[in-house]
Amino acid sequence: MPTREWPRWWHWDLVYSSHLLKRMVDRQFSDLDLRRMLDRATRLREDVVDGRYVVETRHLYHPWEVIAEPDFEEELLLIITAYPLD
């Protein structure tokens, strides 16, 4: 999905799941790294879990995916997890 077509929730404030916070340590990336990944996103697609989306991006020259779930009531973007593809 080109940048000009990102949904309105794309720019909402971020909140992180407890799962993500654990994985940030395991996978050695920071809050700043995650925000950079979202800024560099190249594609957005629906996840297999209803209401969630897969963000395709890169981190340290490698492909990554970030799983996000918009919270329409609170207008927050919940980041579920992030992981490298290789």
Short mmCIF file of N, CA and C in Angstrom, two decimals:
data_model
loop_
_atom_site.label_atom_id
_atom_site.label_comp_id
_atom_site.label_asym_id
_atom_site.label_seq_id
_atom_site.Cartn_x
_atom_site.Cartn_y
_atom_site.Cartn_z
N MET A 1 0.84 -1.17 0.00
CA MET A 1 0.00 0.00 0.00
C MET A 1 0.89 1.24 0.00
N PRO A 2 0.82 2.06 -1.02
CA PRO A 2 1.64 3.27 -1.07
C PRO A 2 1.31 4.20 0.10
N THR A 3 2.27 5.02 0.49
CA THR A 3 2.11 5.91 1.63
C THR A 3 0.86 6.76 1.53
N ARG A 4 0.52 7.23 0.37
CA ARG A 4 -0.64 8.12 0.23
C ARG A 4 -1.95 7.41 0.55
N GLU A 5 -1.93 6.09 0.66
CA GLU A 5 -3.14 5.34 0.93
C GLU A 5 -3.19 4.74 2.34
N TRP A 6 -2.28 5.15 3.22
CA TRP A 6 -2.32 4.61 4.57
C TRP A 6 -3.65 4.99 5.22
N PRO A 7 -4.22 4.11 6.03
CA PRO A 7 -5.49 4.41 6.70
C PRO A 7 -5.31 5.52 7.75
N ARG A 8 -6.41 6.11 8.17
CA ARG A 8 -6.35 7.23 9.11
C ARG A 8 -5.71 6.84 10.44
N TRP A 9 -5.86 5.59 10.85
CA TRP A 9 -5.29 5.16 12.13
C TRP A 9 -3.77 5.00 12.10
N TRP A 10 -3.19 5.09 10.93
CA TRP A 10 -1.74 4.93 10.80
C TRP A 10 -0.96 5.94 11.66
N HIS A 11 -1.51 7.11 11.87
CA HIS A 11 -0.82 8.17 12.60
C HIS A 11 -1.27 8.31 14.05
N TRP A 12 -2.06 7.38 14.54
CA TRP A 12 -2.48 7.42 15.94
C TRP A 12 -1.28 7.13 16.85
N ASP A 13 -1.42 7.50 18.10
CA ASP A 13 -0.38 7.19 19.09
C ASP A 13 -0.23 5.68 19.23
N LEU A 14 0.99 5.25 19.50
CA LEU A 14 1.29 3.82 19.63
C LEU A 14 1.19 3.37 21.08
N VAL A 15 0.71 2.15 21.26
CA VAL A 15 0.79 1.44 22.54
C VAL A 15 1.35 0.06 22.23
N TYR A 16 2.10 -0.47 23.19
CA TYR A 16 2.78 -1.74 22.96
C TYR A 16 2.20 -2.84 23.83
N SER A 17 2.01 -4.01 23.24
CA SER A 17 1.54 -5.17 23.99
C SER A 17 2.67 -5.67 24.88
N SER A 18 2.32 -6.40 25.93
CA SER A 18 3.34 -6.99 26.80
C SER A 18 4.18 -8.00 26.02
N HIS A 19 3.55 -8.67 25.07
CA HIS A 19 4.27 -9.61 24.20
C HIS A 19 5.37 -8.88 23.44
N LEU A 20 5.03 -7.74 22.86
CA LEU A 20 6.02 -6.97 22.10
C LEU A 20 7.17 -6.54 23.00
N LEU A 21 6.87 -6.06 24.18
CA LEU A 21 7.93 -5.59 25.08
C LEU A 21 8.93 -6.70 25.38
N LYS A 22 8.45 -7.93 25.55
CA LYS A 22 9.36 -9.07 25.76
C LYS A 22 10.18 -9.35 24.50
N ARG A 23 9.55 -9.28 23.34
CA ARG A 23 10.23 -9.58 22.10
C ARG A 23 11.26 -8.52 21.72
N MET A 24 11.04 -7.28 22.17
CA MET A 24 12.01 -6.22 21.88
C MET A 24 13.37 -6.58 22.50
N VAL A 25 13.35 -7.16 23.66
CA VAL A 25 14.60 -7.58 24.32
C VAL A 25 15.17 -8.79 23.58
N ASP A 26 14.34 -9.80 23.36
CA ASP A 26 14.79 -11.03 22.69
C ASP A 26 15.36 -10.77 21.30
N ARG A 27 14.71 -9.88 20.57
CA ARG A 27 15.08 -9.63 19.17
C ARG A 27 15.96 -8.40 18.99
N GLN A 28 16.34 -7.81 20.09
CA GLN A 28 17.31 -6.71 20.13
C GLN A 28 16.93 -5.52 19.26
N PHE A 29 15.72 -4.97 19.52
CA PHE A 29 15.36 -3.71 18.87
C PHE A 29 14.68 -2.82 19.91
N SER A 30 14.75 -1.54 19.67
CA SER A 30 14.26 -0.56 20.64
C SER A 30 12.97 0.11 20.14
N ASP A 31 12.43 0.96 21.00
CA ASP A 31 11.28 1.77 20.64
C ASP A 31 11.61 2.62 19.41
N LEU A 32 12.77 3.22 19.42
CA LEU A 32 13.19 4.04 18.28
C LEU A 32 13.30 3.20 17.00
N ASP A 33 13.87 2.00 17.12
CA ASP A 33 13.96 1.10 15.96
C ASP A 33 12.57 0.79 15.41
N LEU A 34 11.63 0.49 16.31
CA LEU A 34 10.27 0.16 15.88
C LEU A 34 9.61 1.34 15.17
N ARG A 35 9.79 2.53 15.71
CA ARG A 35 9.21 3.72 15.07
C ARG A 35 9.83 3.95 13.69
N ARG A 36 11.11 3.69 13.56
CA ARG A 36 11.77 3.80 12.24
C ARG A 36 11.21 2.76 11.28
N MET A 37 10.99 1.55 11.78
CA MET A 37 10.41 0.51 10.93
C MET A 37 9.04 0.95 10.41
N LEU A 38 8.24 1.53 11.28
CA LEU A 38 6.91 1.98 10.85
C LEU A 38 7.02 3.13 9.86
N ASP A 39 7.99 4.02 10.07
CA ASP A 39 8.20 5.12 9.12
C ASP A 39 8.63 4.62 7.75
N ARG A 40 9.33 3.50 7.73
CA ARG A 40 9.85 2.94 6.47
C ARG A 40 8.96 1.84 5.89
N ALA A 41 7.78 1.69 6.43
CA ALA A 41 6.88 0.62 5.96
C ALA A 41 6.63 0.75 4.46
N THR A 42 6.59 -0.40 3.80
CA THR A 42 6.38 -0.42 2.35
C THR A 42 5.02 -0.99 1.96
N ARG A 43 4.41 -1.74 2.85
CA ARG A 43 3.14 -2.38 2.51
C ARG A 43 2.36 -2.70 3.78
N LEU A 44 1.05 -2.69 3.64
CA LEU A 44 0.15 -3.02 4.74
C LEU A 44 -0.87 -3.99 4.19
N ARG A 45 -1.08 -5.09 4.93
CA ARG A 45 -2.09 -6.07 4.49
C ARG A 45 -2.82 -6.60 5.72
N GLU A 46 -4.02 -7.12 5.49
CA GLU A 46 -4.79 -7.70 6.59
C GLU A 46 -4.11 -8.97 7.09
N ASP A 47 -4.13 -9.16 8.39
CA ASP A 47 -3.57 -10.34 9.03
C ASP A 47 -4.61 -11.45 9.01
N VAL A 48 -4.21 -12.66 9.40
CA VAL A 48 -5.16 -13.77 9.50
C VAL A 48 -6.09 -13.58 10.68
N VAL A 49 -5.66 -12.80 11.68
CA VAL A 49 -6.50 -12.48 12.84
C VAL A 49 -7.33 -11.25 12.48
N ASP A 50 -8.63 -11.37 12.58
CA ASP A 50 -9.53 -10.28 12.22
C ASP A 50 -9.21 -9.01 13.01
N GLY A 51 -9.14 -7.89 12.31
CA GLY A 51 -8.87 -6.60 12.95
C GLY A 51 -7.41 -6.25 13.09
N ARG A 52 -6.53 -7.16 12.69
CA ARG A 52 -5.09 -6.91 12.77
C ARG A 52 -4.51 -6.77 11.37
N TYR A 53 -3.36 -6.09 11.32
CA TYR A 53 -2.70 -5.83 10.05
C TYR A 53 -1.22 -6.19 10.15
N VAL A 54 -0.67 -6.61 9.02
CA VAL A 54 0.74 -6.91 8.90
C VAL A 54 1.39 -5.74 8.17
N VAL A 55 2.40 -5.17 8.80
CA VAL A 55 3.16 -4.07 8.21
C VAL A 55 4.47 -4.65 7.70
N GLU A 56 4.71 -4.53 6.42
CA GLU A 56 5.98 -4.99 5.85
C GLU A 56 6.96 -3.84 5.87
N THR A 57 8.18 -4.13 6.39
CA THR A 57 9.17 -3.09 6.55
C THR A 57 10.57 -3.70 6.52
N ARG A 58 11.56 -2.90 6.89
CA ARG A 58 12.94 -3.36 6.97
C ARG A 58 13.57 -2.81 8.24
N HIS A 59 14.53 -3.59 8.75
CA HIS A 59 15.32 -3.15 9.91
C HIS A 59 16.72 -3.71 9.74
N LEU A 60 17.71 -2.84 9.80
CA LEU A 60 19.12 -3.25 9.61
C LEU A 60 19.29 -4.05 8.31
N TYR A 61 18.68 -3.56 7.25
CA TYR A 61 18.80 -4.13 5.90
C TYR A 61 18.14 -5.50 5.73
N HIS A 62 17.29 -5.88 6.67
CA HIS A 62 16.60 -7.16 6.59
C HIS A 62 15.09 -6.93 6.62
N PRO A 63 14.33 -7.79 5.95
CA PRO A 63 12.87 -7.65 5.98
C PRO A 63 12.30 -8.05 7.35
N TRP A 64 11.33 -7.26 7.80
CA TRP A 64 10.64 -7.50 9.06
C TRP A 64 9.15 -7.35 8.83
N GLU A 65 8.38 -7.90 9.75
CA GLU A 65 6.94 -7.66 9.79
C GLU A 65 6.56 -7.20 11.19
N VAL A 66 5.63 -6.27 11.22
CA VAL A 66 5.09 -5.73 12.46
C VAL A 66 3.59 -6.00 12.44
N ILE A 67 3.07 -6.55 13.51
CA ILE A 67 1.63 -6.81 13.60
C ILE A 67 1.00 -5.69 14.42
N ALA A 68 0.00 -5.04 13.83
CA ALA A 68 -0.65 -3.89 14.46
C ALA A 68 -2.16 -4.08 14.49
N GLU A 69 -2.78 -3.51 15.52
CA GLU A 69 -4.23 -3.60 15.67
C GLU A 69 -4.77 -2.23 16.09
N PRO A 70 -5.50 -1.56 15.21
CA PRO A 70 -6.06 -0.26 15.58
C PRO A 70 -7.18 -0.41 16.61
N ASP A 71 -7.16 0.47 17.60
CA ASP A 71 -8.22 0.54 18.61
C ASP A 71 -9.05 1.77 18.27
N PHE A 72 -10.19 1.56 17.63
CA PHE A 72 -11.01 2.66 17.13
C PHE A 72 -11.68 3.45 18.24
N GLU A 73 -11.97 2.82 19.38
CA GLU A 73 -12.59 3.53 20.49
C GLU A 73 -11.63 4.53 21.12
N GLU A 74 -10.39 4.10 21.33
CA GLU A 74 -9.39 4.94 21.98
C GLU A 74 -8.54 5.73 20.99
N GLU A 75 -8.66 5.39 19.71
CA GLU A 75 -7.83 5.98 18.65
C GLU A 75 -6.34 5.80 18.97
N LEU A 76 -5.99 4.55 19.23
CA LEU A 76 -4.61 4.14 19.48
C LEU A 76 -4.26 3.00 18.55
N LEU A 77 -2.99 2.89 18.22
CA LEU A 77 -2.52 1.78 17.40
C LEU A 77 -1.71 0.85 18.29
N LEU A 78 -2.28 -0.33 18.57
CA LEU A 78 -1.64 -1.32 19.41
C LEU A 78 -0.68 -2.14 18.55
N ILE A 79 0.58 -2.15 18.96
CA ILE A 79 1.58 -2.97 18.26
C ILE A 79 1.67 -4.29 19.02
N ILE A 80 1.33 -5.35 18.33
CA ILE A 80 1.26 -6.69 18.94
C ILE A 80 2.64 -7.33 19.01
N THR A 81 3.36 -7.33 17.89
CA THR A 81 4.69 -7.94 17.85
C THR A 81 5.42 -7.44 16.59
N ALA A 82 6.70 -7.76 16.54
CA ALA A 82 7.54 -7.46 15.38
C ALA A 82 8.59 -8.55 15.29
N TYR A 83 8.88 -8.97 14.07
CA TYR A 83 9.83 -10.07 13.91
C TYR A 83 10.53 -10.00 12.55
N PRO A 84 11.78 -10.50 12.50
CA PRO A 84 12.51 -10.55 11.23
C PRO A 84 11.99 -11.72 10.40
N LEU A 85 12.11 -11.59 9.10
CA LEU A 85 11.66 -12.66 8.21
C LEU A 85 12.76 -13.64 7.85
N ASP A 86 14.02 -13.29 8.09
CA ASP A 86 15.06 -14.28 7.77
C ASP A 86 15.71 -14.83 8.98
#
